[in-house]
GROMACS .gro file of C-alpha atoms in nm:
model
  297
    1MET     CA    1   0.313  -0.097   0.180
    2THR     CA    2   0.605   0.141   0.169
    3GLY     CA    3   0.937   0.029   0.309
    4TYR     CA    4   1.314   0.047   0.264
    5ALA     CA    5   1.604  -0.167   0.379
    6SER     CA    6   1.967  -0.213   0.284
    7ALA     CA    7   2.258  -0.435   0.383
    8GLN     CA    8   2.624  -0.470   0.294
    9LEU     CA    9   2.866  -0.756   0.297
   10ALA     CA   10   3.205  -0.607   0.382
   11PRO     CA   11   3.540  -0.780   0.332
   12ASP     CA   12   3.586  -0.826   0.705
   13SER     CA   13   3.235  -0.970   0.753
   14PRO     CA   14   3.242  -1.318   0.910
   15ASP     CA   15   3.007  -1.434   0.632
   16ALA     CA   16   3.234  -1.316   0.353
   17GLN     CA   17   3.401  -1.580   0.139
   18PRO     CA   18   3.779  -1.568   0.100
   19ALA     CA   19   3.752  -1.510  -0.273
   20ALA     CA   20   3.527  -1.212  -0.212
   21SER     CA   21   3.754  -1.042   0.036
   22PRO     CA   22   3.859  -0.752  -0.191
   23LEU     CA   23   3.494  -0.671  -0.271
   24ARG     CA   24   3.196  -0.511  -0.099
   25LEU     CA   25   2.843  -0.608  -0.201
   26GLY     CA   26   2.558  -0.366  -0.129
   27LEU     CA   27   2.192  -0.465  -0.158
   28GLU     CA   28   1.886  -0.244  -0.107
   29ILE     CA   29   1.512  -0.308  -0.143
   30ARG     CA   30   1.245  -0.039  -0.182
   31THR     CA   31   0.872  -0.099  -0.180
   32VAL     CA   32   0.587   0.140  -0.263
   33ASN     CA   33   0.213   0.105  -0.288
   34SER     CA   34   0.060  -0.132  -0.541
   35ARG     CA   35  -0.240  -0.363  -0.548
   36PHE     CA   36  -0.027  -0.647  -0.685
   37LEU     CA   37   0.331  -0.770  -0.646
   38ASP     CA   38   0.555  -0.605  -0.907
   39LEU     CA   39   0.927  -0.691  -0.887
   40THR     CA   40   1.201  -0.488  -1.058
   41PHE     CA   41   1.571  -0.580  -1.045
   42ARG     CA   42   1.863  -0.347  -1.111
   43LEU     CA   43   2.166  -0.572  -1.085
   44PRO     CA   44   2.521  -0.558  -1.224
   45GLU     CA   45   2.609  -0.816  -1.487
   46GLU     CA   46   2.797  -1.027  -1.232
   47LEU     CA   47   2.472  -1.081  -1.036
   48ARG     CA   48   2.228  -1.143  -1.323
   49ALA     CA   49   2.239  -1.516  -1.257
   50GLN     CA   50   2.117  -1.453  -0.900
   51GLU     CA   51   1.790  -1.288  -1.009
   52PRO     CA   52   1.580  -1.610  -0.996
   53ALA     CA   53   1.696  -1.682  -0.641
   54LEU     CA   54   1.618  -1.325  -0.537
   55ARG     CA   55   1.275  -1.344  -0.700
   56THR     CA   56   1.197  -1.666  -0.512
   57LEU     CA   57   1.296  -1.512  -0.178
   58LEU     CA   58   1.089  -1.199  -0.236
   59THR     CA   59   0.774  -1.379  -0.348
   60ALA     CA   60   0.799  -1.602  -0.041
   61HIS     CA   61   0.783  -1.300   0.192
   62LEU     CA   62   0.590  -1.028   0.003
   63LYS     CA   63   0.241  -1.042  -0.147
   64ARG     CA   64   0.172  -0.684  -0.260
   65GLY     CA   65   0.366  -0.375  -0.356
   66LYS     CA   66   0.594  -0.239  -0.626
   67VAL     CA   67   0.936  -0.370  -0.523
   68GLU     CA   68   1.269  -0.248  -0.657
   69VAL     CA   69   1.587  -0.441  -0.581
   70ARG     CA   70   1.924  -0.273  -0.638
   71ALA     CA   71   2.270  -0.423  -0.595
   72ALA     CA   72   2.618  -0.281  -0.636
   73ILE     CA   73   2.964  -0.433  -0.622
   74GLU     CA   74   3.246  -0.211  -0.507
   75GLN     CA   75   3.617  -0.281  -0.487
   76ASP     CA   76   3.731  -0.243  -0.131
   77ALA     CA   77   3.986   0.037  -0.112
   78SER     CA   78   4.139  -0.112   0.201
   79ALA     CA   79   4.204  -0.450   0.042
   80SER     CA   80   4.571  -0.542   0.015
   81LEU     CA   81   4.723  -0.507  -0.329
   82PRO     CA   82   4.846  -0.822  -0.502
   83GLN     CA   83   5.219  -0.891  -0.470
   84PRO     CA   84   5.341  -1.003  -0.814
   85SER     CA   85   5.655  -1.214  -0.807
   86ALA     CA   86   5.971  -1.121  -0.992
   87ALA     CA   87   5.919  -1.415  -1.227
   88LEU     CA   88   5.568  -1.294  -1.310
   89LEU     CA   89   5.685  -0.939  -1.374
   90GLN     CA   90   5.965  -1.072  -1.594
   91ARG     CA   91   5.711  -1.278  -1.785
   92LEU     CA   92   5.486  -0.974  -1.831
   93GLY     CA   93   5.784  -0.776  -1.962
   94MET     CA   94   5.868  -1.043  -2.215
   95VAL     CA   95   5.507  -1.062  -2.334
   96GLN     CA   96   5.498  -0.685  -2.368
   97GLU     CA   97   5.815  -0.686  -2.581
   98GLN     CA   98   5.673  -0.955  -2.808
   99VAL     CA   99   5.346  -0.766  -2.854
  100GLN     CA  100   5.523  -0.438  -2.927
  101ALA     CA  101   5.752  -0.615  -3.175
  102TRP     CA  102   5.452  -0.722  -3.376
  103LEU     CA  103   5.242  -0.412  -3.293
  104PRO     CA  104   5.473  -0.111  -3.260
  105GLY     CA  105   5.180   0.114  -3.177
  106ALA     CA  106   5.076  -0.090  -2.871
  107LYS     CA  107   5.095   0.098  -2.542
  108ALA     CA  108   5.316  -0.017  -2.261
  109LEU     CA  109   5.166  -0.183  -1.954
  110THR     CA  110   5.080   0.049  -1.669
  111VAL     CA  111   5.122  -0.033  -1.301
  112ALA     CA  112   4.742  -0.082  -1.277
  113ASP     CA  113   4.752  -0.322  -1.569
  114ALA     CA  114   5.034  -0.522  -1.409
  115LEU     CA  115   4.853  -0.540  -1.074
  116ARG     CA  116   4.527  -0.643  -1.242
  117LEU     CA  117   4.699  -0.917  -1.439
  118ALA     CA  118   4.885  -1.030  -1.130
  119GLY     CA  119   4.572  -1.039  -0.913
  120GLY     CA  120   4.329  -1.178  -1.171
  121ASN     CA  121   3.960  -1.086  -1.195
  122THR     CA  122   3.838  -1.115  -0.836
  123THR     CA  123   3.481  -1.031  -0.931
  124ALA     CA  124   3.463  -1.316  -1.179
  125GLN     CA  125   3.609  -1.557  -0.924
  126THR     CA  126   3.357  -1.472  -0.651
  127ASP     CA  127   3.101  -1.738  -0.562
  128TRP     CA  128   2.798  -1.507  -0.567
  129ALA     CA  129   2.552  -1.796  -0.528
  130SER     CA  130   2.678  -1.849  -0.172
  131ILE     CA  131   2.690  -1.477  -0.088
  132VAL     CA  132   2.380  -1.313  -0.235
  133PRO     CA  133   2.099  -1.527  -0.078
  134PRO     CA  134   2.211  -1.479   0.286
  135LEU     CA  135   2.254  -1.106   0.229
  136ALA     CA  136   1.910  -1.093   0.064
  137GLU     CA  137   1.755  -1.273   0.362
  138GLU     CA  138   1.907  -1.016   0.596
  139THR     CA  139   1.776  -0.728   0.383
  140ILE     CA  140   1.428  -0.876   0.353
  141ALA     CA  141   1.410  -0.924   0.730
  142ALA     CA  142   1.496  -0.557   0.781
  143LEU     CA  143   1.238  -0.461   0.518
  144LEU     CA  144   0.966  -0.663   0.689
  145ASP     CA  145   1.047  -0.490   1.019
  146ALA     CA  146   1.017  -0.150   0.850
  147ARG     CA  147   0.687  -0.249   0.689
  148ALA     CA  148   0.556  -0.376   1.023
  149ARG     CA  149   0.625  -0.037   1.182
  150GLU     CA  150   0.452   0.132   0.889
  151GLY     CA  151   0.158  -0.109   0.928
  152LYS     CA  152   0.109  -0.011   1.292
  153ARG     CA  153   0.101   0.355   1.194
  154LEU     CA  154  -0.157   0.286   0.923
  155ALA     CA  155  -0.368   0.081   1.165
  156ARG     CA  156  -0.379   0.372   1.409
  157MET     CA  157  -0.485   0.607   1.131
  158LEU     CA  158  -0.760   0.372   1.011
  159LEU     CA  159  -0.893   0.322   1.364
  160ASP     CA  160  -0.912   0.699   1.403
  161ARG     CA  161  -1.116   0.726   1.078
  162ILE     CA  162  -1.343   0.446   1.201
  163ALA     CA  163  -1.414   0.642   1.520
  164GLN     CA  164  -1.500   0.952   1.314
  165LEU     CA  165  -1.733   0.755   1.087
  166ARG     CA  166  -1.914   0.610   1.387
  167ASP     CA  167  -1.958   0.960   1.526
  168LEU     CA  168  -2.110   1.077   1.196
  169ALA     CA  169  -2.342   0.774   1.187
  170ALA     CA  170  -2.457   0.858   1.542
  171GLN     CA  171  -2.535   1.211   1.425
  172ALA     CA  172  -2.735   1.083   1.127
  173ALA     CA  173  -2.946   0.827   1.315
  174PRO     CA  174  -3.184   1.071   1.496
  175LEU     CA  175  -3.225   1.303   1.197
  176VAL     CA  176  -3.465   1.077   1.003
  177PRO     CA  177  -3.730   1.034   1.279
  178GLN     CA  178  -3.725   1.409   1.340
  179LEU     CA  179  -3.765   1.476   0.969
  180VAL     CA  180  -4.050   1.224   0.937
  181GLU     CA  181  -4.237   1.387   1.225
  182GLN     CA  182  -4.192   1.731   1.072
  183GLN     CA  183  -4.316   1.605   0.737
  184ARG     CA  184  -4.618   1.437   0.897
  185GLN     CA  185  -4.719   1.763   1.063
  186ARG     CA  186  -4.670   1.942   0.731
  187PHE     CA  187  -4.898   1.691   0.551
  188LEU     CA  188  -5.167   1.730   0.818
  189GLU     CA  189  -5.156   2.108   0.789
  190ARG     CA  190  -5.187   2.089   0.410
  191TRP     CA  191  -5.482   1.850   0.427
  192GLN     CA  192  -5.652   2.073   0.681
  193GLU     CA  193  -5.608   2.364   0.443
  194ALA     CA  194  -5.748   2.149   0.163
  195MET     CA  195  -6.052   2.060   0.376
  196GLY     CA  196  -6.119   2.427   0.433
  197LEU     CA  197  -6.120   2.485   0.060
  198THR     CA  198  -6.364   2.195  -0.001
  199GLU     CA  199  -6.600   2.330   0.267
  200GLY     CA  200  -6.623   1.999   0.451
  201HIS     CA  201  -6.693   1.776   0.151
  202ILE     CA  202  -6.402   1.551   0.260
  203PRO     CA  203  -6.443   1.375   0.597
  204PRO     CA  204  -6.174   1.470   0.851
  205GLU     CA  205  -6.088   1.105   0.907
  206ALA     CA  206  -6.019   1.052   0.538
  207ALA     CA  207  -5.802   1.362   0.526
  208GLN     CA  208  -5.601   1.248   0.826
  209ASP     CA  209  -5.560   0.896   0.688
  210ARG     CA  210  -5.438   1.033   0.358
  211ALA     CA  211  -5.190   1.261   0.537
  212LEU     CA  212  -5.057   0.973   0.744
  213THR     CA  213  -5.029   0.756   0.432
  214GLU     CA  214  -4.825   1.024   0.258
  215ALA     CA  215  -4.607   1.067   0.566
  216THR     CA  216  -4.550   0.692   0.585
  217ALA     CA  217  -4.449   0.674   0.220
  218PHE     CA  218  -4.213   0.965   0.276
  219ALA     CA  219  -4.061   0.794   0.581
  220ILE     CA  220  -3.999   0.475   0.384
  221ARG     CA  221  -3.839   0.672   0.103
  222ILE     CA  222  -3.590   0.854   0.325
  223ASP     CA  223  -3.526   0.581   0.583
  224VAL     CA  224  -3.150   0.524   0.618
  225ALA     CA  225  -3.155   0.300   0.925
  226GLU     CA  226  -3.055  -0.002   0.717
  227GLU     CA  227  -2.762   0.183   0.559
  228ILE     CA  228  -2.641   0.303   0.899
  229ASN     CA  229  -2.665  -0.048   1.043
  230ARG     CA  230  -2.469  -0.198   0.753
  231LEU     CA  231  -2.210   0.078   0.775
  232GLY     CA  232  -2.167   0.001   1.145
  233ALA     CA  233  -2.123  -0.370   1.070
  234HIS     CA  234  -1.856  -0.296   0.807
  235LEU     CA  235  -1.669  -0.072   1.050
  236GLU     CA  236  -1.673  -0.346   1.314
  237GLU     CA  237  -1.531  -0.596   1.063
  238ILE     CA  238  -1.255  -0.354   0.956
  239GLU     CA  239  -1.161  -0.294   1.319
  240ARG     CA  240  -1.154  -0.668   1.385
  241LEU     CA  241  -0.925  -0.730   1.087
  242LEU     CA  242  -0.687  -0.452   1.189
  243LYS     CA  243  -0.653  -0.597   1.537
  244LYS     CA  244  -0.614  -0.949   1.400
  245GLY     CA  245  -0.340  -0.857   1.147
  246GLY     CA  246  -0.202  -1.083   0.876
  247GLU     CA  247  -0.274  -1.059   0.504
  248ILE     CA  248  -0.590  -0.847   0.516
  249GLY     CA  249  -0.535  -0.598   0.233
  250LYS     CA  250  -0.778  -0.751  -0.018
  251ARG     CA  251  -1.053  -0.797   0.240
  252LEU     CA  252  -1.011  -0.435   0.347
  253ASP     CA  253  -1.039  -0.330  -0.019
  254PHE     CA  254  -1.379  -0.499  -0.041
  255LEU     CA  255  -1.505  -0.351   0.287
  256ILE     CA  256  -1.400   0.000   0.182
  257GLN     CA  257  -1.606  -0.042  -0.137
  258GLU     CA  258  -1.904  -0.141   0.076
  259LEU     CA  259  -1.856   0.165   0.296
  260HIS     CA  260  -1.860   0.383  -0.017
  261ARG     CA  261  -2.185   0.220  -0.129
  262GLU     CA  262  -2.359   0.287   0.204
  263ALA     CA  263  -2.238   0.649   0.217
  264ASN     CA  264  -2.360   0.707  -0.139
  265THR     CA  265  -2.702   0.561  -0.061
  266LEU     CA  266  -2.719   0.774   0.252
  267GLY     CA  267  -2.658   1.082   0.039
  268SER     CA  268  -2.910   0.984  -0.228
  269LYS     CA  269  -3.183   0.942   0.036
  270SER     CA  270  -3.098   1.267   0.207
  271ALA     CA  271  -3.386   1.509   0.254
  272THR     CA  272  -3.197   1.764   0.463
  273LEU     CA  273  -2.879   1.962   0.425
  274GLU     CA  274  -2.749   1.819   0.752
  275LEU     CA  275  -2.780   1.461   0.629
  276THR     CA  276  -2.616   1.558   0.299
  277ARG     CA  277  -2.326   1.713   0.491
  278ILE     CA  278  -2.285   1.395   0.696
  279SER     CA  279  -2.281   1.186   0.377
  280VAL     CA  280  -2.013   1.408   0.221
  281ASP     CA  281  -1.800   1.397   0.537
  282MET     CA  282  -1.829   1.018   0.539
  283LYS     CA  283  -1.715   0.995   0.176
  284VAL     CA  284  -1.409   1.208   0.252
  285LEU     CA  285  -1.308   0.983   0.543
  286ILE     CA  286  -1.374   0.665   0.345
  287GLU     CA  287  -1.162   0.792   0.055
  288GLN     CA  288  -0.877   0.862   0.297
  289MET     CA  289  -0.911   0.506   0.424
  290ARG     CA  290  -0.918   0.367   0.071
  291GLU     CA  291  -0.590   0.538  -0.019
  292GLN     CA  292  -0.417   0.395   0.286
  293VAL     CA  293  -0.567   0.047   0.252
  294GLN     CA  294  -0.383   0.018  -0.078
  295ASN     CA  295  -0.064   0.016   0.133
  296ILE     CA  296  -0.165  -0.283   0.342
  297GLU     CA  297  -0.064  -0.632   0.239
   0.00000   0.00000   0.00000
């Protein structure tokens, strides 16, 4: 199921650790359709060690979908600059003179270099193991909310397709008896013509029995009542699952395949253009349902 969520841990966040105060951590999760769970992580080097924990959290909450997790660490522009002491600056100056004495081509320290050396590597000092999991939990919760809203929209769409399929099945049901009756009359007319050509050598009762036998065989061959009944049962089960909710994606996959089978059989038994049209319309609706069912967990 498609979804997107993001969260940030700002320096002034109550959950932020003191060592992380000059930094801002951003985390976002995107999910798109997939029959299986496929996780992809795009993390900075500082967060590589947190990938197993993130993977565990995601697999605990998600069952299907192609999931991409992105994280970024930004230095907070509003963070206060380090205040190097005079002794530290003097020490840096002495070190610089010693280096340049041995390496005349060495460049002098810049203000940024002095501040970095005075403040240390804040990113390396940050306890990411205590920061990333809570932020990931927050992001996953937002993602699940987004996916739930998407699920409700998909459920409405599927229920609409179910109503259309039931309408088509109702249109198909009376067509077969009408067609059988028409064919029976056609057989009787042909046998009557044949009797006229044989000049009464065939008894009328035998001709009528043969016509009815042919009509019965034709009716059996084109009967789609069983397919329509099974299609109705599958639609009822799909509607029940949608109203129940939960992890129903795989069961819906199977039911959609069964709907395809019944619609195909309906088309193969068709003896009229109207029934063929109904079968084609059913296949279009079922294919639309199949595409959307792939989004449901």
